[in-house]
Amino acid sequence: MHEIGPAPRWQVCEQPWEPERNQFWESLCTTGNGYLGVRGHPAERFDAGPSLRGTYVAGVYAPDPAGIPELVNLPDVFALDILLHGRRVRLEPGRVSEYRRLLDMRAGVLRRELVYTVSGRSTRLRFERFVSLAEPHLAGQQVEITPLDWSGRAEVRLCTDAGVR
């Protein structure tokens, strides 16, 4: 993974963490390729503010009650649970420091980095997400977990969240 530095030109950066403005940052940090679009939502559980997980495909619509077509929000294939010592990571105030969400528009990559602390144990979490321009149906995500002052079990459970609206 790339180290996240200061936000130069072609980059948009949320720093410090603004959980109450999360939906704004999710919209601003959307990645897409003209066919597939993914909002810049956290992959892990987010309890600190509003969130709207969103994955959209061009041309896929459903009528609302007034008959106006709306984009269909597809199941979230980026959803995951991170467990540290068997406890699920949940982003909430008091547990998050050194937070940065950075959209690199030149590279087409969304990066997030934070330090998560619970029960006196601190862990650096890094995430990268992209939607490919070369392969319209391809998107990917990478997660890096680094214990800073502890050793033990860390687990990542990938899932598809079909409960999005």
CSV table of N, CA and C in Angstrom, one decimal:
chain,number,residue,atom,x,y,z
A,1,MET,N,0.8,-1.2,0.0
A,1,MET,CA,0.0,0.0,0.0
A,1,MET,C,0.9,1.2,0.0
A,2,HIS,N,0.3,2.3,-0.5
A,2,HIS,CA,1.0,3.6,-0.5
A,2,HIS,C,0.9,4.3,0.8
A,3,GLU,N,1.9,5.0,1.2
A,3,GLU,CA,1.8,5.8,2.4
A,3,GLU,C,1.0,7.0,2.0
A,4,ILE,N,0.1,7.4,2.9
A,4,ILE,CA,-0.8,8.6,2.7
A,4,ILE,C,0.0,9.8,3.2
A,5,GLY,N,0.3,10.7,2.3
A,5,GLY,CA,0.9,12.0,2.7
A,5,GLY,C,0.0,13.1,2.6
A,6,PRO,N,0.5,14.4,2.6
A,6,PRO,CA,-0.4,15.5,2.5
A,6,PRO,C,-1.1,15.5,1.1
A,7,ALA,N,-2.3,16.1,1.1
A,7,ALA,CA,-3.1,16.1,-0.2
A,7,ALA,C,-2.6,17.1,-1.2
A,8,PRO,N,-1.9,16.7,-2.2
A,8,PRO,CA,-1.5,17.6,-3.3
A,8,PRO,C,-2.6,17.8,-4.3
A,9,ARG,N,-2.3,18.5,-5.4
A,9,ARG,CA,-3.3,18.7,-6.5
A,9,ARG,C,-3.8,17.3,-6.9
A,10,TRP,N,-5.0,17.2,-7.4
A,10,TRP,CA,-5.7,16.0,-7.8
A,10,TRP,C,-6.1,15.1,-6.7
A,11,GLN,N,-6.0,15.6,-5.5
A,11,GLN,CA,-6.5,14.8,-4.3
A,11,GLN,C,-7.4,15.6,-3.4
A,12,VAL,N,-8.4,14.9,-2.9
A,12,VAL,CA,-9.3,15.5,-1.9
A,12,VAL,C,-9.1,14.7,-0.6
A,13,CYS,N,-9.1,15.4,0.5
A,13,CYS,CA,-8.7,14.8,1.7
A,13,CYS,C,-9.6,15.2,2.9
A,14,GLU,N,-10.1,14.2,3.6
A,14,GLU,CA,-10.9,14.5,4.8
A,14,GLU,C,-9.9,14.2,6.0
A,15,GLN,N,-9.5,15.3,6.7
A,15,GLN,CA,-8.7,15.2,7.8
A,15,GLN,C,-8.8,16.5,8.6
A,16,PRO,N,-9.2,16.5,9.8
A,16,PRO,CA,-9.5,15.3,10.7
A,16,PRO,C,-10.8,14.6,10.4
A,17,TRP,N,-11.1,13.6,11.1
A,17,TRP,CA,-12.3,12.8,11.0
A,17,TRP,C,-13.5,13.6,11.3
A,18,GLU,N,-14.5,13.6,10.4
A,18,GLU,CA,-15.8,14.3,10.5
A,18,GLU,C,-16.9,13.4,10.4
A,19,PRO,N,-17.2,12.5,11.4
A,19,PRO,CA,-18.2,11.5,11.3
A,19,PRO,C,-19.6,12.1,11.1
A,20,GLU,N,-19.9,13.2,11.6
A,20,GLU,CA,-21.2,13.8,11.3
A,20,GLU,C,-21.4,14.3,9.9
A,21,ARG,N,-20.3,14.4,9.1
A,21,ARG,CA,-20.4,14.8,7.7
A,21,ARG,C,-20.0,13.6,6.8
A,22,ASN,N,-20.1,12.4,7.3
A,22,ASN,CA,-19.7,11.2,6.6
A,22,ASN,C,-20.4,11.1,5.3
A,23,GLN,N,-21.7,11.3,5.2
A,23,GLN,CA,-22.4,11.2,3.9
A,23,GLN,C,-21.8,12.2,2.8
A,24,PHE,N,-21.5,13.4,3.3
A,24,PHE,CA,-20.9,14.3,2.4
A,24,PHE,C,-19.6,13.8,1.8
A,25,TRP,N,-18.7,13.2,2.7
A,25,TRP,CA,-17.4,12.7,2.3
A,25,TRP,C,-17.6,11.4,1.4
A,26,GLU,N,-18.6,10.6,1.8
A,26,GLU,CA,-18.9,9.4,0.9
A,26,GLU,C,-19.2,9.8,-0.5
A,27,SER,N,-20.0,10.9,-0.6
A,27,SER,CA,-20.3,11.4,-2.0
A,27,SER,C,-19.1,11.9,-2.7
A,28,LEU,N,-18.4,12.8,-2.0
A,28,LEU,CA,-17.2,13.4,-2.6
A,28,LEU,C,-16.1,12.4,-3.0
A,29,CYS,N,-16.0,11.3,-2.3
A,29,CYS,CA,-15.0,10.3,-2.5
A,29,CYS,C,-15.5,9.1,-3.3
A,30,THR,N,-16.5,9.3,-4.1
A,30,THR,CA,-17.0,8.3,-5.0
A,30,THR,C,-16.0,8.0,-6.1
A,31,THR,N,-15.8,6.7,-6.4
A,31,THR,CA,-15.0,6.2,-7.5
A,31,THR,C,-15.9,5.6,-8.5
A,32,GLY,N,-15.5,5.8,-9.8
A,32,GLY,CA,-16.3,5.2,-10.8
A,32,GLY,C,-15.6,5.2,-12.2
A,33,ASN,N,-16.2,4.5,-13.1
A,33,ASN,CA,-15.5,4.4,-14.5
A,33,ASN,C,-16.5,4.7,-15.6
A,34,GLY,N,-17.7,5.2,-15.3
A,34,GLY,CA,-18.7,5.5,-16.4
A,34,GLY,C,-19.7,4.4,-16.4
A,35,TYR,N,-19.3,3.2,-16.0
A,35,TYR,CA,-20.3,2.0,-15.9
A,35,TYR,C,-20.6,1.7,-14.5
A,36,LEU,N,-19.6,1.7,-13.6
A,36,LEU,CA,-19.8,1.3,-12.2
A,36,LEU,C,-19.3,2.4,-11.3
A,37,GLY,N,-20.1,2.7,-10.3
A,37,GLY,CA,-19.8,3.8,-9.4
A,37,GLY,C,-20.0,3.3,-8.0
A,38,VAL,N,-19.0,3.6,-7.1
A,38,VAL,CA,-19.0,3.2,-5.7
A,38,VAL,C,-18.8,4.4,-4.8
A,39,ARG,N,-19.8,4.7,-3.9
A,39,ARG,CA,-19.6,5.7,-2.9
A,39,ARG,C,-18.4,5.5,-2.1
A,40,GLY,N,-17.8,6.5,-1.5
A,40,GLY,CA,-16.6,6.4,-0.7
A,40,GLY,C,-16.9,6.0,0.8
A,41,HIS,N,-17.9,5.1,1.0
A,41,HIS,CA,-18.3,4.7,2.3
A,41,HIS,C,-17.2,3.8,3.0
A,42,PRO,N,-17.2,3.8,4.3
A,42,PRO,CA,-16.3,2.8,5.0
A,42,PRO,C,-16.7,1.4,4.7
A,43,ALA,N,-15.8,0.5,4.6
A,43,ALA,CA,-16.1,-0.9,4.4
A,43,ALA,C,-16.5,-1.6,5.7
A,44,GLU,N,-15.9,-1.1,6.8
A,44,GLU,CA,-16.2,-1.7,8.1
A,44,GLU,C,-17.4,-1.1,8.7
A,45,ARG,N,-17.9,-1.6,9.9
A,45,ARG,CA,-19.1,-1.1,10.6
A,45,ARG,C,-18.8,0.4,10.9
A,46,PHE,N,-19.9,1.2,10.7
A,46,PHE,CA,-19.8,2.6,11.0
A,46,PHE,C,-21.0,3.1,11.8
A,47,ASP,N,-20.7,3.4,13.1
A,47,ASP,CA,-21.8,3.8,14.0
A,47,ASP,C,-21.7,5.2,14.4
A,48,ALA,N,-20.8,6.0,13.9
A,48,ALA,CA,-20.5,7.3,14.4
A,48,ALA,C,-21.3,8.4,13.7
A,49,GLY,N,-22.0,8.1,12.6
A,49,GLY,CA,-22.7,9.2,11.9
A,49,GLY,C,-23.5,8.6,10.8
A,50,PRO,N,-24.1,9.4,9.9
A,50,PRO,CA,-24.9,8.9,8.8
A,50,PRO,C,-24.0,8.3,7.7
A,51,SER,N,-24.5,7.2,7.1
A,51,SER,CA,-23.7,6.5,6.1
A,51,SER,C,-24.7,6.0,5.0
A,52,LEU,N,-24.3,6.0,3.8
A,52,LEU,CA,-25.2,5.5,2.7
A,52,LEU,C,-24.3,4.7,1.8
A,53,ARG,N,-24.2,3.4,2.1
A,53,ARG,CA,-23.4,2.5,1.2
A,53,ARG,C,-24.1,2.5,-0.2
A,54,GLY,N,-23.3,2.6,-1.2
A,54,GLY,CA,-23.8,2.7,-2.5
A,54,GLY,C,-22.9,2.2,-3.6
A,55,THR,N,-23.5,1.2,-4.4
A,55,THR,CA,-22.8,0.7,-5.6
A,55,THR,C,-23.8,0.8,-6.7
A,56,TYR,N,-23.5,1.4,-7.8
A,56,TYR,CA,-24.5,1.7,-8.9
A,56,TYR,C,-23.9,1.3,-10.2
A,57,VAL,N,-24.8,0.8,-11.1
A,57,VAL,CA,-24.4,0.4,-12.5
A,57,VAL,C,-25.2,1.3,-13.4
A,58,ALA,N,-24.5,1.9,-14.4
A,58,ALA,CA,-25.2,2.8,-15.3
A,58,ALA,C,-26.3,2.0,-16.1
A,59,GLY,N,-27.4,2.7,-16.2
A,59,GLY,CA,-28.6,2.1,-16.9
A,59,GLY,C,-29.4,1.2,-16.1
A,60,VAL,N,-29.1,0.9,-14.8
A,60,VAL,CA,-30.0,0.1,-14.0
A,60,VAL,C,-30.8,1.0,-13.1
A,61,TYR,N,-32.1,1.0,-13.4
A,61,TYR,CA,-33.1,1.9,-12.7
A,61,TYR,C,-34.3,1.2,-12.2
A,62,ALA,N,-35.0,1.8,-11.3
A,62,ALA,CA,-36.3,1.3,-10.8
A,62,ALA,C,-37.2,2.5,-10.6
A,63,PRO,N,-38.4,2.3,-11.0
A,63,PRO,CA,-39.3,3.5,-10.8
A,63,PRO,C,-39.7,3.7,-9.3
A,64,ASP,N,-39.8,4.9,-8.9
A,64,ASP,CA,-40.2,5.2,-7.5
A,64,ASP,C,-41.8,5.3,-7.6
A,65,PRO,N,-42.5,5.5,-6.5
A,65,PRO,CA,-43.9,5.5,-6.5
A,65,PRO,C,-44.5,6.6,-7.5
A,66,ALA,N,-43.8,7.6,-7.8
A,66,ALA,CA,-44.2,8.6,-8.7
A,66,ALA,C,-43.9,8.3,-10.2
A,67,GLY,N,-43.2,7.1,-10.4
A,67,GLY,CA,-42.9,6.7,-11.7
A,67,GLY,C,-41.6,7.3,-12.3
A,68,ILE,N,-40.8,8.0,-11.4
A,68,ILE,CA,-39.6,8.6,-11.8
A,68,ILE,C,-38.5,7.6,-11.6
A,69,PRO,N,-37.7,7.3,-12.7
A,69,PRO,CA,-36.6,6.3,-12.5
A,69,PRO,C,-35.6,6.8,-11.5
A,70,GLU,N,-35.1,5.8,-10.6
A,70,GLU,CA,-34.1,6.0,-9.7
A,70,GLU,C,-33.0,5.0,-9.8
A,71,LEU,N,-31.7,5.4,-9.6
A,71,LEU,CA,-30.7,4.4,-9.7
A,71,LEU,C,-30.9,3.3,-8.6
A,72,VAL,N,-30.6,2.0,-9.0
A,72,VAL,CA,-30.8,0.9,-8.1
A,72,VAL,C,-29.5,0.8,-7.3
A,73,ASN,N,-29.5,0.7,-6.0
A,73,ASN,CA,-28.4,0.5,-5.2
A,73,ASN,C,-28.1,-1.0,-5.1
A,74,LEU,N,-27.0,-1.5,-5.7
A,74,LEU,CA,-26.7,-2.9,-5.7
A,74,LEU,C,-26.2,-3.4,-4.3
A,75,PRO,N,-26.2,-4.7,-4.1
A,75,PRO,CA,-25.6,-5.2,-2.9
A,75,PRO,C,-24.1,-4.7,-2.7
A,76,ASP,N,-23.7,-4.4,-1.5
A,76,ASP,CA,-22.4,-3.9,-1.2
A,76,ASP,C,-21.4,-5.1,-1.1
A,77,VAL,N,-20.6,-5.2,-2.1
A,77,VAL,CA,-19.5,-6.3,-2.1
A,77,VAL,C,-18.3,-5.9,-1.4
A,78,PHE,N,-18.2,-4.6,-0.9
A,78,PHE,CA,-17.0,-4.1,-0.2
A,78,PHE,C,-17.2,-4.3,1.3
A,79,ALA,N,-18.4,-4.7,1.8
A,79,ALA,CA,-18.6,-4.8,3.2
A,79,ALA,C,-17.7,-5.8,3.8
A,80,LEU,N,-17.2,-5.5,5.0
A,80,LEU,CA,-16.4,-6.5,5.8
A,80,LEU,C,-16.5,-6.2,7.2
A,81,ASP,N,-16.1,-7.2,8.0
A,81,ASP,CA,-16.0,-7.1,9.4
A,81,ASP,C,-14.5,-7.4,9.8
A,82,ILE,N,-14.0,-6.5,10.6
A,82,ILE,CA,-12.6,-6.7,11.2
A,82,ILE,C,-12.8,-7.1,12.6
A,83,LEU,N,-12.2,-8.2,13.0
A,83,LEU,CA,-12.2,-8.6,14.4
A,83,LEU,C,-10.8,-8.6,15.0
A,84,LEU,N,-10.6,-7.9,16.1
A,84,LEU,CA,-9.3,-7.8,16.8
A,84,LEU,C,-9.5,-8.5,18.1
A,85,HIS,N,-8.8,-9.6,18.4
A,85,HIS,CA,-9.0,-10.3,19.6
A,85,HIS,C,-10.5,-10.7,19.8
A,86,GLY,N,-11.1,-11.1,18.7
A,86,GLY,CA,-12.5,-11.5,18.7
A,86,GLY,C,-13.6,-10.4,18.8
A,87,ARG,N,-13.1,-9.2,18.9
A,87,ARG,CA,-14.1,-8.0,19.0
A,87,ARG,C,-14.2,-7.3,17.7
A,88,ARG,N,-15.4,-7.0,17.2
A,88,ARG,CA,-15.6,-6.4,16.0
A,88,ARG,C,-15.2,-4.9,16.0
A,89,VAL,N,-14.5,-4.4,15.0
A,89,VAL,CA,-14.1,-3.0,14.9
A,89,VAL,C,-15.4,-2.3,14.5
A,90,ARG,N,-15.7,-1.2,15.3
A,90,ARG,CA,-16.8,-0.3,15.0
A,90,ARG,C,-16.3,1.1,15.1
A,91,LEU,N,-16.3,1.8,14.0
A,91,LEU,CA,-15.9,3.2,14.1
A,91,LEU,C,-16.8,4.1,14.9
A,92,GLU,N,-16.3,4.7,15.9
A,92,GLU,CA,-17.1,5.6,16.8
A,92,GLU,C,-16.1,6.5,17.5
A,93,PRO,N,-16.6,7.7,17.9
A,93,PRO,CA,-15.7,8.7,18.6
A,93,PRO,C,-15.1,8.0,19.8
A,94,GLY,N,-13.9,8.5,20.1
A,94,GLY,CA,-13.1,7.9,21.2
A,94,GLY,C,-12.3,6.7,20.9
A,95,ARG,N,-12.5,6.1,19.8
A,95,ARG,CA,-11.7,4.9,19.4
A,95,ARG,C,-10.9,5.2,18.1
A,96,VAL,N,-11.1,6.4,17.5
A,96,VAL,CA,-10.5,6.7,16.2
A,96,VAL,C,-9.6,7.9,16.3
A,97,SER,N,-8.3,7.7,15.9
A,97,SER,CA,-7.4,8.8,15.8
A,97,SER,C,-6.6,8.7,14.5
A,98,GLU,N,-5.8,9.8,14.2
A,98,GLU,CA,-5.0,9.8,13.0
A,98,GLU,C,-5.8,9.4,11.7
A,99,TYR,N,-7.0,9.9,11.6
A,99,TYR,CA,-7.8,9.5,10.5
A,99,TYR,C,-7.6,10.4,9.3
A,100,ARG,N,-7.6,9.7,8.1
A,100,ARG,CA,-7.5,10.4,6.9
A,100,ARG,C,-8.2,9.6,5.8
A,101,ARG,N,-9.1,10.2,5.0
A,101,ARG,CA,-9.8,9.6,3.9
A,101,ARG,C,-9.3,10.5,2.7
A,102,LEU,N,-8.7,9.9,1.7
A,102,LEU,CA,-8.1,10.6,0.6
A,102,LEU,C,-8.5,10.0,-0.7
A,103,LEU,N,-9.0,10.8,-1.6
A,103,LEU,CA,-9.4,10.4,-2.9
A,103,LEU,C,-8.3,10.9,-3.9
A,104,ASP,N,-7.5,10.0,-4.5
A,104,ASP,CA,-6.5,10.4,-5.5
A,104,ASP,C,-7.2,10.3,-6.8
A,105,MET,N,-7.6,11.4,-7.3
A,105,MET,CA,-8.3,11.4,-8.6
A,105,MET,C,-7.5,11.1,-9.8
A,106,ARG,N,-6.2,11.3,-9.7
A,106,ARG,CA,-5.3,11.0,-10.8
A,106,ARG,C,-5.1,9.5,-10.9
A,107,ALA,N,-4.9,8.8,-9.8
A,107,ALA,CA,-4.8,7.4,-9.8
A,107,ALA,C,-6.1,6.6,-9.7
A,108,GLY,N,-7.2,7.3,-9.4
A,108,GLY,CA,-8.5,6.7,-9.3
A,108,GLY,C,-8.6,5.7,-8.1
A,109,VAL,N,-8.0,6.1,-7.0
A,109,VAL,CA,-7.9,5.3,-5.8
A,109,VAL,C,-8.4,6.0,-4.6
A,110,LEU,N,-9.2,5.4,-3.8
A,110,LEU,CA,-9.7,5.9,-2.5
A,110,LEU,C,-8.9,5.3,-1.4
A,111,ARG,N,-8.2,6.0,-0.6
A,111,ARG,CA,-7.4,5.5,0.5
A,111,ARG,C,-8.0,6.0,1.8
A,112,ARG,N,-8.0,5.2,2.8
A,112,ARG,CA,-8.4,5.6,4.2
A,112,ARG,C,-7.4,5.0,5.1
A,113,GLU,N,-7.1,5.7,6.2
A,113,GLU,CA,-6.1,5.3,7.2
A,113,GLU,C,-6.6,5.8,8.5
A,114,LEU,N,-6.5,5.0,9.5
A,114,LEU,CA,-6.8,5.4,10.9
A,114,LEU,C,-6.1,4.6,11.9
A,115,VAL,N,-6.1,5.1,13.1
A,115,VAL,CA,-5.6,4.3,14.3
A,115,VAL,C,-6.9,4.0,15.1
A,116,TYR,N,-7.1,2.7,15.4
A,116,TYR,CA,-8.3,2.3,16.1
A,116,TYR,C,-7.8,1.8,17.5
A,117,THR,N,-8.3,2.3,18.5
A,117,THR,CA,-7.9,2.0,19.9
A,117,THR,C,-9.1,1.5,20.7
A,118,VAL,N,-9.0,0.3,21.3
A,118,VAL,CA,-10.0,-0.2,22.2
A,118,VAL,C,-9.3,-1.1,23.2
A,119,SER,N,-9.8,-0.9,24.5
A,119,SER,CA,-9.2,-1.7,25.6
A,119,SER,C,-7.7,-1.5,25.7
A,120,GLY,N,-7.2,-0.3,25.4
A,120,GLY,CA,-5.8,0.0,25.5
A,120,GLY,C,-4.9,-0.6,24.4
A,121,ARG,N,-5.5,-1.2,23.4
A,121,ARG,CA,-4.8,-1.7,22.2
A,121,ARG,C,-5.0,-0.9,21.0
A,122,SER,N,-3.9,-0.4,20.3
A,122,SER,CA,-4.0,0.4,19.1
A,122,SER,C,-3.6,-0.4,17.9
A,123,THR,N,-4.4,-0.1,16.8
A,123,THR,CA,-4.2,-0.9,15.6
A,123,THR,C,-4.3,0.1,14.4
A,124,ARG,N,-3.4,0.1,13.5
A,124,ARG,CA,-3.5,1.0,12.3
A,124,ARG,C,-4.2,0.2,11.3
A,125,LEU,N,-5.3,0.8,10.7
A,125,LEU,CA,-6.0,0.2,9.6
A,125,LEU,C,-5.9,1.0,8.4
A,126,ARG,N,-5.6,0.4,7.3
A,126,ARG,CA,-5.4,1.0,6.0
A,126,ARG,C,-6.3,0.3,4.9
A,127,PHE,N,-7.0,1.1,4.1
A,127,PHE,CA,-7.9,0.6,3.1
A,127,PHE,C,-7.6,1.3,1.8
A,128,GLU,N,-7.6,0.5,0.7
A,128,GLU,CA,-7.6,1.1,-0.6
A,128,GLU,C,-8.7,0.5,-1.5
A,129,ARG,N,-9.3,1.3,-2.3
A,129,ARG,CA,-10.4,0.9,-3.1
A,129,ARG,C,-10.3,1.5,-4.5
A,130,PHE,N,-10.6,0.8,-5.5
A,130,PHE,CA,-10.5,1.3,-6.9
A,130,PHE,C,-11.7,0.7,-7.7
A,131,VAL,N,-12.0,1.5,-8.8
A,131,VAL,CA,-12.9,1.0,-9.8
A,131,VAL,C,-12.1,1.1,-11.1
A,132,SER,N,-11.9,0.0,-11.8
A,132,SER,CA,-11.0,0.0,-13.0
A,132,SER,C,-11.6,0.7,-14.2
A,133,LEU,N,-10.7,1.5,-14.8
A,133,LEU,CA,-11.0,2.1,-16.1
A,133,LEU,C,-10.8,1.1,-17.3
A,134,ALA,N,-9.8,0.2,-17.1
A,134,ALA,CA,-9.5,-0.8,-18.2
A,134,ALA,C,-10.5,-1.9,-18.3
A,135,GLU,N,-11.0,-2.3,-17.1
A,135,GLU,CA,-12.0,-3.4,-17.1
A,135,GLU,C,-13.3,-2.9,-16.4
A,136,PRO,N,-14.3,-2.5,-17.1
A,136,PRO,CA,-15.5,-1.8,-16.6
A,136,PRO,C,-16.2,-2.6,-15.5
A,137,HIS,N,-16.1,-3.9,-15.4
A,137,HIS,CA,-16.8,-4.7,-14.4
A,137,HIS,C,-15.9,-5.0,-13.2
A,138,LEU,N,-14.7,-4.4,-13.2
A,138,LEU,CA,-13.7,-4.8,-12.1
A,138,LEU,C,-13.6,-3.6,-11.1
A,139,ALA,N,-13.6,-4.0,-9.8
A,139,ALA,CA,-13.4,-3.1,-8.7
A,139,ALA,C,-12.6,-3.9,-7.7
A,140,GLY,N,-11.9,-3.3,-6.8
A,140,GLY,CA,-11.1,-4.0,-5.8
A,140,GLY,C,-10.9,-3.2,-4.6
A,141,GLN,N,-10.5,-3.9,-3.5
A,141,GLN,CA,-10.3,-3.3,-2.2
A,141,GLN,C,-9.2,-4.1,-1.6
A,142,GLN,N,-8.3,-3.4,-0.8
A,142,GLN,CA,-7.2,-3.9,-0.1
A,142,GLN,C,-7.3,-3.4,1.3
A,143,VAL,N,-7.1,-4.3,2.3
A,143,VAL,CA,-7.1,-3.9,3.7
A,143,VAL,C,-5.8,-4.4,4.4
A,144,GLU,N,-5.2,-3.5,5.1
A,144,GLU,CA,-4.0,-3.8,5.8
A,144,GLU,C,-4.2,-3.5,7.3
A,145,ILE,N,-3.9,-4.4,8.2
A,145,ILE,CA,-4.0,-4.3,9.6
A,145,ILE,C,-2.7,-4.4,10.3
A,146,THR,N,-2.3,-3.4,11.1
A,146,THR,CA,-1.0,-3.4,11.7
A,146,THR,C,-1.2,-3.1,13.2
A,147,PRO,N,-1.0,-4.2,14.1
A,147,PRO,CA,-1.1,-4.0,15.5
A,147,PRO,C,0.1,-3.0,15.9
A,148,LEU,N,-0.2,-2.0,16.7
A,148,LEU,CA,0.9,-1.1,17.1
A,148,LEU,C,1.5,-1.4,18.5
A,149,ASP,N,0.7,-2.0,19.4
A,149,ASP,CA,1.2,-2.2,20.7
A,149,ASP,C,0.7,-3.5,21.3
A,150,TRP,N,0.3,-4.4,20.5
A,150,TRP,CA,-0.2,-5.7,20.9
A,150,TRP,C,0.1,-6.8,19.9
A,151,SER,N,-0.1,-8.0,20.3
A,151,SER,CA,0.0,-9.1,19.4
A,151,SER,C,-1.2,-10.0,19.7
A,152,GLY,N,-1.6,-10.7,18.7
A,152,GLY,CA,-2.8,-11.6,18.9
A,152,GLY,C,-3.5,-11.8,17.6
A,153,ARG,N,-4.7,-12.2,17.6
A,153,ARG,CA,-5.5,-12.6,16.5
A,153,ARG,C,-6.2,-11.4,15.8
A,154,ALA,N,-6.0,-11.3,14.5
A,154,ALA,CA,-6.8,-10.3,13.8
A,154,ALA,C,-7.5,-11.1,12.6
A,155,GLU,N,-8.7,-10.8,12.4
A,155,GLU,CA,-9.5,-11.5,11.4
A,155,GLU,C,-10.3,-10.5,10.5
A,156,VAL,N,-10.3,-10.8,9.2
A,156,VAL,CA,-11.1,-10.0,8.3
A,156,VAL,C,-12.2,-11.0,7.7
A,157,ARG,N,-13.4,-10.6,7.8
A,157,ARG,CA,-14.5,-11.4,7.3
A,157,ARG,C,-15.2,-10.6,6.1
A,158,LEU,N,-15.0,-11.1,4.9
A,158,LEU,CA,-15.6,-10.5,3.7
A,158,LEU,C,-17.1,-10.9,3.6
A,159,CYS,N,-17.9,-10.0,3.2
A,159,CYS,CA,-19.3,-10.4,3.1
A,159,CYS,C,-19.9,-9.5,2.0
A,160,THR,N,-21.1,-9.9,1.5
A,160,THR,CA,-21.9,-9.1,0.6
A,160,THR,C,-23.1,-8.7,1.4
A,161,ASP,N,-23.3,-7.4,1.5
A,161,ASP,CA,-24.4,-6.8,2.2
A,161,ASP,C,-25.5,-6.5,1.3
A,162,ALA,N,-26.6,-7.4,1.3
A,162,ALA,CA,-27.7,-7.2,0.4
A,162,ALA,C,-28.8,-6.3,1.0
A,163,GLY,N,-28.5,-5.9,2.2
A,163,GLY,CA,-29.5,-5.1,2.9
A,163,GLY,C,-29.4,-3.6,2.7
A,164,VAL,N,-28.7,-3.2,1.7
A,164,VAL,CA,-28.6,-1.7,1.4
A,164,VAL,C,-29.8,-1.2,0.8
A,165,ARG,N,-30.1,0.1,0.9
A,165,ARG,CA,-31.3,0.7,0.4
A,165,ARG,C,-30.9,1.9,-0.5
